[in-house]
mmCIF file of C-alpha atoms in Angstrom:
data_model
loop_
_atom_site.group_PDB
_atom_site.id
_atom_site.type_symbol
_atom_site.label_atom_id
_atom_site.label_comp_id
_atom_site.label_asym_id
_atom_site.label_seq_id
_atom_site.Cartn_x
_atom_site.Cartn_y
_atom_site.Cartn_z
ATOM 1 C CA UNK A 5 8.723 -5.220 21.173
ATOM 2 C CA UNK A 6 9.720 -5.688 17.260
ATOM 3 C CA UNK A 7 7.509 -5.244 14.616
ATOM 4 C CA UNK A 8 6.095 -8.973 14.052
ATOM 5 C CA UNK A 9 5.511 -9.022 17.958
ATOM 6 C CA UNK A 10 3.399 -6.044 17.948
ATOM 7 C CA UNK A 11 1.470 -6.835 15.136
ATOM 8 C CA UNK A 12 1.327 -10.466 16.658
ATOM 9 C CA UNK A 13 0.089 -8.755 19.676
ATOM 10 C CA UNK A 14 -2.298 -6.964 18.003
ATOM 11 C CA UNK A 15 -3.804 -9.694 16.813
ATOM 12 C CA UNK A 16 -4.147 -11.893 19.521
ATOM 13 C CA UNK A 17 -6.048 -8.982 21.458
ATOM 14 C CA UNK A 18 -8.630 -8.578 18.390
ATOM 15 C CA UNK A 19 -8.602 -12.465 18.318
ATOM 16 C CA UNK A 20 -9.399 -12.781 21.941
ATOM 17 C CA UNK A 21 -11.792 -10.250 22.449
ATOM 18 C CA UNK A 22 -13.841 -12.015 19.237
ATOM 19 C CA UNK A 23 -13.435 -15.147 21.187
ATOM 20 C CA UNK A 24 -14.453 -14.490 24.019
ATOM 21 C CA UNK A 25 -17.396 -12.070 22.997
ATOM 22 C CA UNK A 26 -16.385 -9.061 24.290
ATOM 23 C CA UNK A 27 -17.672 -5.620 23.446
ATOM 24 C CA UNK A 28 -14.095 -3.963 21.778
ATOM 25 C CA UNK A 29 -14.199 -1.345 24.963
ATOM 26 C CA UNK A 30 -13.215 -4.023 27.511
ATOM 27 C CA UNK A 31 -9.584 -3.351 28.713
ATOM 28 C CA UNK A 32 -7.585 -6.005 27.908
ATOM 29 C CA UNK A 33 -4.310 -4.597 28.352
ATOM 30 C CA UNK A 34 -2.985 -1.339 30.206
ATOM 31 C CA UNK A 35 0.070 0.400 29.106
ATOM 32 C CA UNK A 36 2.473 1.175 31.634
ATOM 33 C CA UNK A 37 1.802 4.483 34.132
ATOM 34 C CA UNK A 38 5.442 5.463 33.720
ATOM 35 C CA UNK A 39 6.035 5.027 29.438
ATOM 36 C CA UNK A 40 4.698 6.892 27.002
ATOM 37 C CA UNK A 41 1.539 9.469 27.430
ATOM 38 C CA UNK A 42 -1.571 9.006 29.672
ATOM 39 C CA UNK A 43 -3.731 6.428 28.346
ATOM 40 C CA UNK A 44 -6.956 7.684 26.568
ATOM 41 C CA UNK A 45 -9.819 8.736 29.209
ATOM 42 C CA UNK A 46 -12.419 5.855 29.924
ATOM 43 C CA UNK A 47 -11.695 1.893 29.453
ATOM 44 C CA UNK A 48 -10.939 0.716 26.248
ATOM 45 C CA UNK A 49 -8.419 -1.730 23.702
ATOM 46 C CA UNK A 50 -5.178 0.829 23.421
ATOM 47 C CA UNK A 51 -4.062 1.150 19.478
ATOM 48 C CA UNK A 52 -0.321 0.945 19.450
ATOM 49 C CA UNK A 53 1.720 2.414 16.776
ATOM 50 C CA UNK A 54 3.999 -0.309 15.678
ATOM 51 C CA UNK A 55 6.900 1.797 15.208
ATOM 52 C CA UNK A 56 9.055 3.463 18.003
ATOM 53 C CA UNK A 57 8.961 6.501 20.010
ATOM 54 C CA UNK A 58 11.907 6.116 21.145
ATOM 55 C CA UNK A 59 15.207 4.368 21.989
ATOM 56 C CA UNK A 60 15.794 2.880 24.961
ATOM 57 C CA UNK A 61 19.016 3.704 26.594
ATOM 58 C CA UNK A 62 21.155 0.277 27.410
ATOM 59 C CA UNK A 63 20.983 1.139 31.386
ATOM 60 C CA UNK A 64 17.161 0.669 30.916
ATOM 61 C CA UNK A 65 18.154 -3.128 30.653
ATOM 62 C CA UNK A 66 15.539 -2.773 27.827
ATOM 63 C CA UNK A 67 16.344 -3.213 24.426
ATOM 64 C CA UNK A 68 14.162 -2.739 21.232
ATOM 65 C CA UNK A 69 11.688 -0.035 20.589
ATOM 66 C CA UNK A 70 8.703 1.126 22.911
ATOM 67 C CA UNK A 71 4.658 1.288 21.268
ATOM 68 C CA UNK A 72 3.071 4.582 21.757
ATOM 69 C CA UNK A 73 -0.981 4.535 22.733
ATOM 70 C CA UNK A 74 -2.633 6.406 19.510
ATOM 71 C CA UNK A 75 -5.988 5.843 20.733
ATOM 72 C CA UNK A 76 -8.994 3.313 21.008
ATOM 73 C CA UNK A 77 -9.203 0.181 18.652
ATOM 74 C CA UNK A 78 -12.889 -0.307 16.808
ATOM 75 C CA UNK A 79 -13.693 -3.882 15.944
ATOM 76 C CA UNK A 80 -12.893 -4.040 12.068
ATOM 77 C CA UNK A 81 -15.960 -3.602 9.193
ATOM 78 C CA UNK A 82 -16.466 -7.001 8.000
ATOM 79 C CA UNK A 83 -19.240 -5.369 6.136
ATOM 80 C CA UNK A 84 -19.231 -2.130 4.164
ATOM 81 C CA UNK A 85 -16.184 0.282 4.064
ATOM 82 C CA UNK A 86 -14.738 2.863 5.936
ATOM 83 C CA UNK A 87 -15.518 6.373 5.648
ATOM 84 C CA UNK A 88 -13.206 9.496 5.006
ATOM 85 C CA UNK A 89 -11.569 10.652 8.202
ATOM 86 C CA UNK A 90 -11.107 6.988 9.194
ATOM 87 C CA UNK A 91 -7.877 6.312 11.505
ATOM 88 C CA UNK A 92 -6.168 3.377 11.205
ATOM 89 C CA UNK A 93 -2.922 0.990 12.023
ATOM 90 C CA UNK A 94 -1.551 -0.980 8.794
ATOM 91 C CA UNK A 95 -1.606 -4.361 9.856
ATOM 92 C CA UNK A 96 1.112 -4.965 7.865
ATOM 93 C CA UNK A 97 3.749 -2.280 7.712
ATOM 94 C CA UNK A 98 2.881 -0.637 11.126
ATOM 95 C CA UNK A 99 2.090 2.876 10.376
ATOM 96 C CA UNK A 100 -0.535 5.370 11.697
ATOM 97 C CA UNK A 101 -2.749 6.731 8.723
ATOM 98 C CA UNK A 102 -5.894 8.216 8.002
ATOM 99 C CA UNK A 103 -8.758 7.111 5.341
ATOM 100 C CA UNK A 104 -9.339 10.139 2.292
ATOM 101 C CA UNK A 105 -11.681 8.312 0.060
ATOM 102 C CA UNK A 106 -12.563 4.681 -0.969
ATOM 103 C CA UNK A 107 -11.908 2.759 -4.741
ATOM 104 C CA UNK A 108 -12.942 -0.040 -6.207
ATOM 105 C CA UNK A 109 -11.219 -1.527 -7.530
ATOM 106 C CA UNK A 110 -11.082 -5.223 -9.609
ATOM 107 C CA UNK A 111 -9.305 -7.862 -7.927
ATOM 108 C CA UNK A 112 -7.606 -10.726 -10.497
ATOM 109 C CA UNK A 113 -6.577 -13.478 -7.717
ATOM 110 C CA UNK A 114 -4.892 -16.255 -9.763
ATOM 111 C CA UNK A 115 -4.863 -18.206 -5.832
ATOM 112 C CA UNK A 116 -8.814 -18.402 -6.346
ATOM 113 C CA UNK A 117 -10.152 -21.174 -8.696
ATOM 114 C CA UNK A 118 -12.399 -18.796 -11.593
ATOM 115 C CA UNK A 119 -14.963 -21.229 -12.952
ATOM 116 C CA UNK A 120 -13.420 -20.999 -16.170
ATOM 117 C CA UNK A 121 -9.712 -22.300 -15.795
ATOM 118 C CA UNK A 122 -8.550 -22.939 -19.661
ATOM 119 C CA UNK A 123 -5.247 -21.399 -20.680
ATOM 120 C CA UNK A 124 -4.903 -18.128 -22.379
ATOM 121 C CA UNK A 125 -2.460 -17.002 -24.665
ATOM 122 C CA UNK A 126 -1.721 -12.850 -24.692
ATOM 123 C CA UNK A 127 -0.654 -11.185 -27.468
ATOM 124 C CA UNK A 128 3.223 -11.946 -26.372
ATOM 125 C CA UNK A 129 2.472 -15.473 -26.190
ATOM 126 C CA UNK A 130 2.167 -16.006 -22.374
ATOM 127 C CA UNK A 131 0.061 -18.652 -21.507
ATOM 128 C CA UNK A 132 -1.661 -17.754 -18.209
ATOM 129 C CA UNK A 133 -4.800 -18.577 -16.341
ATOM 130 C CA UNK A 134 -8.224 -16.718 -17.094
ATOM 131 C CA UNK A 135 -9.290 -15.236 -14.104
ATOM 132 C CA UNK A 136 -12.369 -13.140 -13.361
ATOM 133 C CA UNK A 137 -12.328 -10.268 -11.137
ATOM 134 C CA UNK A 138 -14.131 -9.727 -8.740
ATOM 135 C CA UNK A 139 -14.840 -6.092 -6.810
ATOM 136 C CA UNK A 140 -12.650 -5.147 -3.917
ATOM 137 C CA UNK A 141 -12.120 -2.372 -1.278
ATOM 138 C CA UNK A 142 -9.138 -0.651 -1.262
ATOM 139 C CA UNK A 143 -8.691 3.389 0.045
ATOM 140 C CA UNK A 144 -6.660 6.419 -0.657
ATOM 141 C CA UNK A 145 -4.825 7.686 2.732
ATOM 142 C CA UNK A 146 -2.469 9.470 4.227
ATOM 143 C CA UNK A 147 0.724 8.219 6.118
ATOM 144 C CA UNK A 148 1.583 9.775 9.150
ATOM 145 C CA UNK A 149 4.806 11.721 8.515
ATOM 146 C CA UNK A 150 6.534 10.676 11.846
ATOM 147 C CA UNK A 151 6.270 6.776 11.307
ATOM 148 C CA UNK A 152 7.993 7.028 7.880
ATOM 149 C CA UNK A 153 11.048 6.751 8.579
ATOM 150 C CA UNK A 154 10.869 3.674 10.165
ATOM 151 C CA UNK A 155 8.960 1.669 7.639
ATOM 152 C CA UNK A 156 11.710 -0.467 7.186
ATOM 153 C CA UNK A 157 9.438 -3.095 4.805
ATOM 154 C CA UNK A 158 9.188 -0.074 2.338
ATOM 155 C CA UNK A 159 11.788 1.006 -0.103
ATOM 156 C CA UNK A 160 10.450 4.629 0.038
ATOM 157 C CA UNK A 161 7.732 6.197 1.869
ATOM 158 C CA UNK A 162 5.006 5.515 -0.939
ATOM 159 C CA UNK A 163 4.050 8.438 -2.879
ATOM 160 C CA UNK A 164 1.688 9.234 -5.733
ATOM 161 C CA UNK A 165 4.024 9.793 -8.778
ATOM 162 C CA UNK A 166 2.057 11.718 -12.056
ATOM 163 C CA UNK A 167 3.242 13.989 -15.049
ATOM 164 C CA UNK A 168 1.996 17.430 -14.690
ATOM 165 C CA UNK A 169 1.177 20.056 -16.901
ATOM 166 C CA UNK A 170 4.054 21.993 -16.960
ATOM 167 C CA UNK A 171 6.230 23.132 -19.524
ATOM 168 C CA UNK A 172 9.378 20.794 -18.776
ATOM 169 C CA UNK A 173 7.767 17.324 -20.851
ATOM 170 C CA UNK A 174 10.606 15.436 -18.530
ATOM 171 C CA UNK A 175 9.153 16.414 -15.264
ATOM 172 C CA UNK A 176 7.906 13.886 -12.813
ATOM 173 C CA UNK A 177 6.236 15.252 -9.816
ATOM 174 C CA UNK A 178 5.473 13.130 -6.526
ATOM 175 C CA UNK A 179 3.284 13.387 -3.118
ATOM 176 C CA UNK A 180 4.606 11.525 -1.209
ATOM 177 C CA UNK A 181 2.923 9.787 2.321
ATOM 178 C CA UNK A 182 -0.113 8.819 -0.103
ATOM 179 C CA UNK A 183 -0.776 4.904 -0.324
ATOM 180 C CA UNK A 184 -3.635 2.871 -1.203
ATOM 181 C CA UNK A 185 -4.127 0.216 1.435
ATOM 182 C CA UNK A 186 -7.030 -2.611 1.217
ATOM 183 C CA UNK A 187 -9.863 -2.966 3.513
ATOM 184 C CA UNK A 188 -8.023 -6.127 5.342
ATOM 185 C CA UNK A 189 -4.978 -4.082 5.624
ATOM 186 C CA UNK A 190 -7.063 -1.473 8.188
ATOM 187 C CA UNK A 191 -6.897 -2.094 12.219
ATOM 188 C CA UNK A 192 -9.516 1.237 12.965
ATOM 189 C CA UNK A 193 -9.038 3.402 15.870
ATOM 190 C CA UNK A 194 -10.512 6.538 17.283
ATOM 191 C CA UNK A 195 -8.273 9.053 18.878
ATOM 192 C CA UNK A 196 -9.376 12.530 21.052
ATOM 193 C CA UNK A 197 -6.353 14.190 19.431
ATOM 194 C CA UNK A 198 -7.867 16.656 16.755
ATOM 195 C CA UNK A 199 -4.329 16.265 14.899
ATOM 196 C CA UNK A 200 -3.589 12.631 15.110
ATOM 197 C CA UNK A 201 -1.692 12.602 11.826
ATOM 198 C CA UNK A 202 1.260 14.623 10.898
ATOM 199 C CA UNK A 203 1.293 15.186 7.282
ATOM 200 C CA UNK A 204 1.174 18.699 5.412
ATOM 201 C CA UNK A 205 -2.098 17.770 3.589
ATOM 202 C CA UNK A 206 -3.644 17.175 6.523
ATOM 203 C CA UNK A 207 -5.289 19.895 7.412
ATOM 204 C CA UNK A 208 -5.807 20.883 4.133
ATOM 205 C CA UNK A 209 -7.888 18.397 3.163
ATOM 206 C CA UNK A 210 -9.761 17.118 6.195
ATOM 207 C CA UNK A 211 -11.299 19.234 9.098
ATOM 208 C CA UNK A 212 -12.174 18.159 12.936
ATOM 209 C CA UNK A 213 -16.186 18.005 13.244
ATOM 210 C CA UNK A 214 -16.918 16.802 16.880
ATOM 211 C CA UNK A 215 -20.630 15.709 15.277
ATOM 212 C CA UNK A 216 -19.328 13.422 13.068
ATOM 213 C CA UNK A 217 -18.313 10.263 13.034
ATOM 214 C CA UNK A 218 -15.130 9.707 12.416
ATOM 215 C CA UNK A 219 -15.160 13.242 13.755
ATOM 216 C CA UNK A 220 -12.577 14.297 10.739
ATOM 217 C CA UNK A 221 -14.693 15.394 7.235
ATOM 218 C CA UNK A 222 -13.310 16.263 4.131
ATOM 219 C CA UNK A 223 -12.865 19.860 3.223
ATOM 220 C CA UNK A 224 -13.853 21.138 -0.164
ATOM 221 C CA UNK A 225 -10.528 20.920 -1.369
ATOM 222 C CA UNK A 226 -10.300 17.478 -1.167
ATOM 223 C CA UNK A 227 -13.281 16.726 -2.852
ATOM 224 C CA UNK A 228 -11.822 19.296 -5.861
ATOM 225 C CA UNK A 229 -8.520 17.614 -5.710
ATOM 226 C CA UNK A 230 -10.133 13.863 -5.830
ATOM 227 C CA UNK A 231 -12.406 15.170 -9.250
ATOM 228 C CA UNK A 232 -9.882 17.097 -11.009
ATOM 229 C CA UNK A 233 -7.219 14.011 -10.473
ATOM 230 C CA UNK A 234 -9.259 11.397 -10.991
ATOM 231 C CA UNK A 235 -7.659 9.515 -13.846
ATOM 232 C CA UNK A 236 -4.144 9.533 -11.935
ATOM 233 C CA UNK A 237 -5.248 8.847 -8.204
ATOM 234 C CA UNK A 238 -7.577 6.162 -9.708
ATOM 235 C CA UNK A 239 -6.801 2.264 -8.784
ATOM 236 C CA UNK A 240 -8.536 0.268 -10.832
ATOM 237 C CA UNK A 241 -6.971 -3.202 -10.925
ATOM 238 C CA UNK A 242 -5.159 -5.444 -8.668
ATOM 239 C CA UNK A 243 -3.248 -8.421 -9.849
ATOM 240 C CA UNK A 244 -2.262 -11.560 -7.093
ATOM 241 C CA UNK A 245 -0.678 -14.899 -7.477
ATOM 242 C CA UNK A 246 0.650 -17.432 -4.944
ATOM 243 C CA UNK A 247 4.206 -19.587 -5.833
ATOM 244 C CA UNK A 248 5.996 -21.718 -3.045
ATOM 245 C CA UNK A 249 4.350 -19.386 -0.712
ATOM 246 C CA UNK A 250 5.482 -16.250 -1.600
ATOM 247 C CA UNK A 251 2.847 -13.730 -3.037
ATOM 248 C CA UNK A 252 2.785 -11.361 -5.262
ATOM 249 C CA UNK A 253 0.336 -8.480 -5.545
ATOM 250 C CA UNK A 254 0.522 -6.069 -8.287
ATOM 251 C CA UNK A 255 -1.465 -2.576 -8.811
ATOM 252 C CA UNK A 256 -0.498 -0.394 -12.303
ATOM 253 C CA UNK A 257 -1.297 2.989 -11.895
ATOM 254 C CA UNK A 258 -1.576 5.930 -15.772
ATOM 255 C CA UNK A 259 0.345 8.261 -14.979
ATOM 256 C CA UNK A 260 0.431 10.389 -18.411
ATOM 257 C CA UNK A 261 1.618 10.883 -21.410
ATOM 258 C CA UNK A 262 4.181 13.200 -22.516
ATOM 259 C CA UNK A 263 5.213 14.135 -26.221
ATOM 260 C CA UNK A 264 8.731 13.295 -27.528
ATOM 261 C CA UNK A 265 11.124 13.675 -30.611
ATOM 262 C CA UNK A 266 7.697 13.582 -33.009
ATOM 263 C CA UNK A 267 5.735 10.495 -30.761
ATOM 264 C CA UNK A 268 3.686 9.917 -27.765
ATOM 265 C CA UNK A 269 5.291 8.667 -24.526
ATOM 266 C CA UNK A 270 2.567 6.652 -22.219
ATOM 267 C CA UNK A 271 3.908 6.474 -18.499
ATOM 268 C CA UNK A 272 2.978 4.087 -15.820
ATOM 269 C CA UNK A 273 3.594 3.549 -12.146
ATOM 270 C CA UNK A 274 3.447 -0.258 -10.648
ATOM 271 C CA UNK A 275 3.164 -0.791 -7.536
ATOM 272 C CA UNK A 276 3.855 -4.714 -5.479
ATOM 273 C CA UNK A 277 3.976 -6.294 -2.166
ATOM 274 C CA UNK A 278 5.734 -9.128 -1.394
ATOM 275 C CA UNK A 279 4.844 -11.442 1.098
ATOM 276 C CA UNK A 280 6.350 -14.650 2.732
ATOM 277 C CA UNK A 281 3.244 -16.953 3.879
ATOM 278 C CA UNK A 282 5.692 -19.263 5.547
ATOM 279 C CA UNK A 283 7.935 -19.404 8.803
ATOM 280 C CA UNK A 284 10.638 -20.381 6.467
ATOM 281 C CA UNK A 285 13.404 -17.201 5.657
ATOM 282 C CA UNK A 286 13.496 -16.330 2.086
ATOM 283 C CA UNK A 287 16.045 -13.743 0.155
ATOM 284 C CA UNK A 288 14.985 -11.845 -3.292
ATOM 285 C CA UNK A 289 17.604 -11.943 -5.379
ATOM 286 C CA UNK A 290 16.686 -11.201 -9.161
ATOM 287 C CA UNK A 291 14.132 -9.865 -10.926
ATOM 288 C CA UNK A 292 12.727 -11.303 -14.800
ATOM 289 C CA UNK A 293 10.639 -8.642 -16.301
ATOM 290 C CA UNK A 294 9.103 -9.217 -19.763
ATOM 291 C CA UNK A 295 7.227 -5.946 -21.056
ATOM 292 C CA UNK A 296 5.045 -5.803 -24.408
ATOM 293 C CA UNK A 297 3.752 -3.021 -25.679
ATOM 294 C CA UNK A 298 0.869 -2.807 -28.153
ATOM 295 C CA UNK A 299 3.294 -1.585 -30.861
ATOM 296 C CA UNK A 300 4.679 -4.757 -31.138
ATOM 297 C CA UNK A 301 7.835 -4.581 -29.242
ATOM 298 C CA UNK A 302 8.822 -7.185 -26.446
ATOM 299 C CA UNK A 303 11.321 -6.047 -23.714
ATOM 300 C CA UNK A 304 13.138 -8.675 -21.529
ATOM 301 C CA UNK A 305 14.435 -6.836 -18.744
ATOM 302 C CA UNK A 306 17.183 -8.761 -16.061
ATOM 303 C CA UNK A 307 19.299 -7.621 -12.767
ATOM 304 C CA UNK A 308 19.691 -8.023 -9.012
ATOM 305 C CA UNK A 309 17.179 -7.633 -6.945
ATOM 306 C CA UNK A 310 14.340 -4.787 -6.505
ATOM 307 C CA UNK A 311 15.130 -0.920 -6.646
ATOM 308 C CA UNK A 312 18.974 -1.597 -5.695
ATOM 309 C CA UNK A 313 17.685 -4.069 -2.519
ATOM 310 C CA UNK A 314 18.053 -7.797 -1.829
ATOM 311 C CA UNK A 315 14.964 -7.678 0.814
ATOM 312 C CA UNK A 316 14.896 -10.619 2.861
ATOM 313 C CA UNK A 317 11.253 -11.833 3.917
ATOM 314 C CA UNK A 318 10.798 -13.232 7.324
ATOM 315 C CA UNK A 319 8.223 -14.307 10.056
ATOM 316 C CA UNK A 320 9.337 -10.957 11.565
ATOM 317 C CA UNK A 321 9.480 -9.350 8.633
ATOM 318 C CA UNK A 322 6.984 -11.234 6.154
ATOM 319 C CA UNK A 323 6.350 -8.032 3.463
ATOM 320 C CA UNK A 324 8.012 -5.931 1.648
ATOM 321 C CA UNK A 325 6.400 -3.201 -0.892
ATOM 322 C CA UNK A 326 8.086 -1.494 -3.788
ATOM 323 C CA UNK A 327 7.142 0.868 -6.617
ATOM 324 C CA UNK A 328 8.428 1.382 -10.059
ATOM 325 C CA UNK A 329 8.071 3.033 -13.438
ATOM 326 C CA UNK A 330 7.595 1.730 -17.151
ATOM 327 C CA UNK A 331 6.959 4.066 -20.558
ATOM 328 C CA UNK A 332 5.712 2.587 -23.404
ATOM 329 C CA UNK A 333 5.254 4.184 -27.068
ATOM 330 C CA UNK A 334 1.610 3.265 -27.584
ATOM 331 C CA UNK A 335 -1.110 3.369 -25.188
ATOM 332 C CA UNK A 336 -1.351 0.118 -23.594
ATOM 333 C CA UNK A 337 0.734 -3.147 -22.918
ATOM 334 C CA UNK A 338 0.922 -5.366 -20.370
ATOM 335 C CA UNK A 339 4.056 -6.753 -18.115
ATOM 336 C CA UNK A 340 4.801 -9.978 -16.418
ATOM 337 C CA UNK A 341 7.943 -12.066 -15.477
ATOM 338 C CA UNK A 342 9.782 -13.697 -12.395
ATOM 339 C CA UNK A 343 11.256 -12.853 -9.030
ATOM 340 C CA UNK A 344 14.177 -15.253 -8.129
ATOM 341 C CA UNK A 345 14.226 -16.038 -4.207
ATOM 342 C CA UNK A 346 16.974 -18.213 -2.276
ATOM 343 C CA UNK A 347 16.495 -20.397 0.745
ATOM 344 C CA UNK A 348 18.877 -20.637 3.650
ATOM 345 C CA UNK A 349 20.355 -23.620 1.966
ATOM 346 C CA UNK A 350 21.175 -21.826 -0.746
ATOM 347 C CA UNK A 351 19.027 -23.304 -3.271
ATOM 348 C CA UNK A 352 16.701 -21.282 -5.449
ATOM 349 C CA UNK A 353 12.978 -20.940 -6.433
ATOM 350 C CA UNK A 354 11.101 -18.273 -9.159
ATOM 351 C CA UNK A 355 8.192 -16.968 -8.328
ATOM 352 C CA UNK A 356 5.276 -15.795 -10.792
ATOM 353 C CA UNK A 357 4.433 -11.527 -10.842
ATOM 354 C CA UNK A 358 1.059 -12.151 -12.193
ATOM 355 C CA UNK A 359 0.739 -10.828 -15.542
ATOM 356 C CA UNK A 360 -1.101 -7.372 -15.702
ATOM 357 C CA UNK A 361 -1.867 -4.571 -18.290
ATOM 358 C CA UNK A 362 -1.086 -1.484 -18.695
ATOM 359 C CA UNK A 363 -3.744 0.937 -20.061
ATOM 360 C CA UNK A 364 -3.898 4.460 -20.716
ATOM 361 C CA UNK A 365 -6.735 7.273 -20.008
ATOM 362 C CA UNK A 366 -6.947 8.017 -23.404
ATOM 363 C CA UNK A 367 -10.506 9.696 -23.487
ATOM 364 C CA UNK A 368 -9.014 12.163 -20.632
ATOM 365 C CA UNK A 369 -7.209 15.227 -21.799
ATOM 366 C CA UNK A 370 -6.577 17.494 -19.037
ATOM 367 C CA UNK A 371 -3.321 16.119 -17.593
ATOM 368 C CA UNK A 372 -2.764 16.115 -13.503
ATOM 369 C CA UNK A 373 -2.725 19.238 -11.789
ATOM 370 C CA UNK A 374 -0.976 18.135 -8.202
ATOM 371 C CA UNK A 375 -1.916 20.558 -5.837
ATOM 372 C CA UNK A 376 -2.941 23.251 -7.753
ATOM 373 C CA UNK A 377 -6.863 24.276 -7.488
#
């Protein structure tokens, strides 16, 4: 079963049991006695990983990749969040992951009419919409090491990328298998496994409590990490738009500042999902960046596609999710520009990133310390 058909699958079963007003325990589907491990004890929705456990040998006469039971699917919070220790499925890139702590963060949505609608010029001169944000859900987690590689939506296993304190100004340090996912993004599961994710920080940062529920709780180091990081881990805004029905979705992360030739460097991270809201099959192509920073300066920035890919954006594959990195020489800015997409025709269409700043943690002076308590 690909990708889109599992998570196709995996939606029809949540849409049916809604339907039909069934308690999320009622078996709707039994994996195969001879595949994969023994189902979970008890009667209950099997959570598939959407990625493979294996190949399939072509004597099998069955070709693709086989789902793995993970566990028990919970019917999703439609109210509220989810609490640290939280599994989960991505509903959109597949992977098994695990909840550390919550953000809110504030959501611009140029797709939802703001009461206010008159145009807006920035300080560059870009006339866009004036949107309001509103307060949104999203959650710090980890990625389950194993499913990784096989992210193919991804251009990297998404990492958490900060400027220590360390001697060498240039350095750049990353953990990676850290994303922020939001609260629509989460299919919950429970799992009897007291290691269900494989990830080195794992067990450093969250413990098994049978009392609890989720039965996973977050160790003091966590909690130290999460306060001493703060600034850096911190998402604070999210930026969508909608064009020809593609969308955008933008989140700018500080990442630091470091001090060269006699001036102040100001480093961000940007982080944005693609996704094709249409059954028709769309290629990226180029990319239209326009960066100002506060100093005055106004960079136009052109080239082939995204981080040396051409993704293509499908029914079977509808996202894709990149990060980058931009330094400015004064503390804030903002970005905004154009991603060029062709049709099967061969025709073209641009497609809005919605314009977003990029602001420093100025009042914070104790720079990122990674993994060091």
């Amino acid at each position: 079963m690909s990708g889109g058909a599992a998570r196709r699958y995996v939606a029809a079963a949540l849409s049916r049991c809604r339907a039909r007003g069934l308690p999320l325990w009622e078996p709707l589907w039994e994996p195969p006695p001879a595949r994969g491990p023994r189902p979970l004890s008890g009667r209950g929705v099997a959570a598939l990983s959407l990625l493979p456990r294996r190949h399939l040998s072509s004597r099998n006469r069955l070709e693709g990749k086989v789902l793995e039971t993970v566990g028990v699917f919970e019917a999703p919070k439609q109210h509220g969040k989810y609490e640290t220790g939280q599994l989960f499925l991505h509903s959109v890139f597949g992977y098994r992951g695990i909840v550390l702590f919550p953000w809110q963060a504030r959501l611009y949505d140029r797709d939802v009419a703001s009461p206010v609608t008159e145009k807006s010029e920035n300080a560059a001169g870009h006339g866009s919409k004036e949107v309001k944000g509103k307060t949104h859900t999203y959650y710090q987690v980890l990625i389950d090491a194993r499913d990784c590689p096989h992210i193919s939506q991804r251009s990297q296993t998404e990492a958490v990328t900060f400027l220590a304190n360390h001697d060498d100004s240039r350095a750049l340090y990353a953990i990676p298998g850290l994303d922020y996912v939001s609260h629509e993004d989460i299919l919950p599961y429970s799992s009897t496994d007291q290691v269900p994710i494989q990830h080195e920080l794992f067990e450093r940062f969250l413990m098994y409590d049978q009392t609890k529920v989720p039965p996973f709780v977050a160790r003091d180091t966590l909690c130290a990490w999460q306060e001493k990081n703060h600034p850096w881990l911190e998402l604070s805004d999210v930026h969508r738009e909608t064009t020809e029905n593609i969308r955008v979705t933008v989140i700018p992360f500080y990442m630091g500042m470091r001090e060269a030739q006699n001036s102040h460097v100001y480093w961000w991270r940007y982080c944005i999902r693609l996704e094709n809201l249409d059954s028709e099959v769309v290629q990226l192509r180029e990319r239209h960046w326009r960066i100002f920073s506060l100093s005055g300066t106004l960079e136009t920035v052109r080239g082939r596609g995204v981080v040396g890919r051409e993704p293509v954006l499908s029914k079977e594959q509808p996202a894709f999710q990149y990060s980058s990195h931009v330094s400015l020489q004064a503390s804030s800015g903002h970005m905004w520009g154009t991603f060029r997409f062709e049709r099967p025709d061969g025709s073209h269409f641009d497609v809005r990133i919605p314009p977003f700043s990029l602001e420093s943690n100025k009042d914070e002076k104790t720079p990122p310390s990674g993994l060091h308590w």
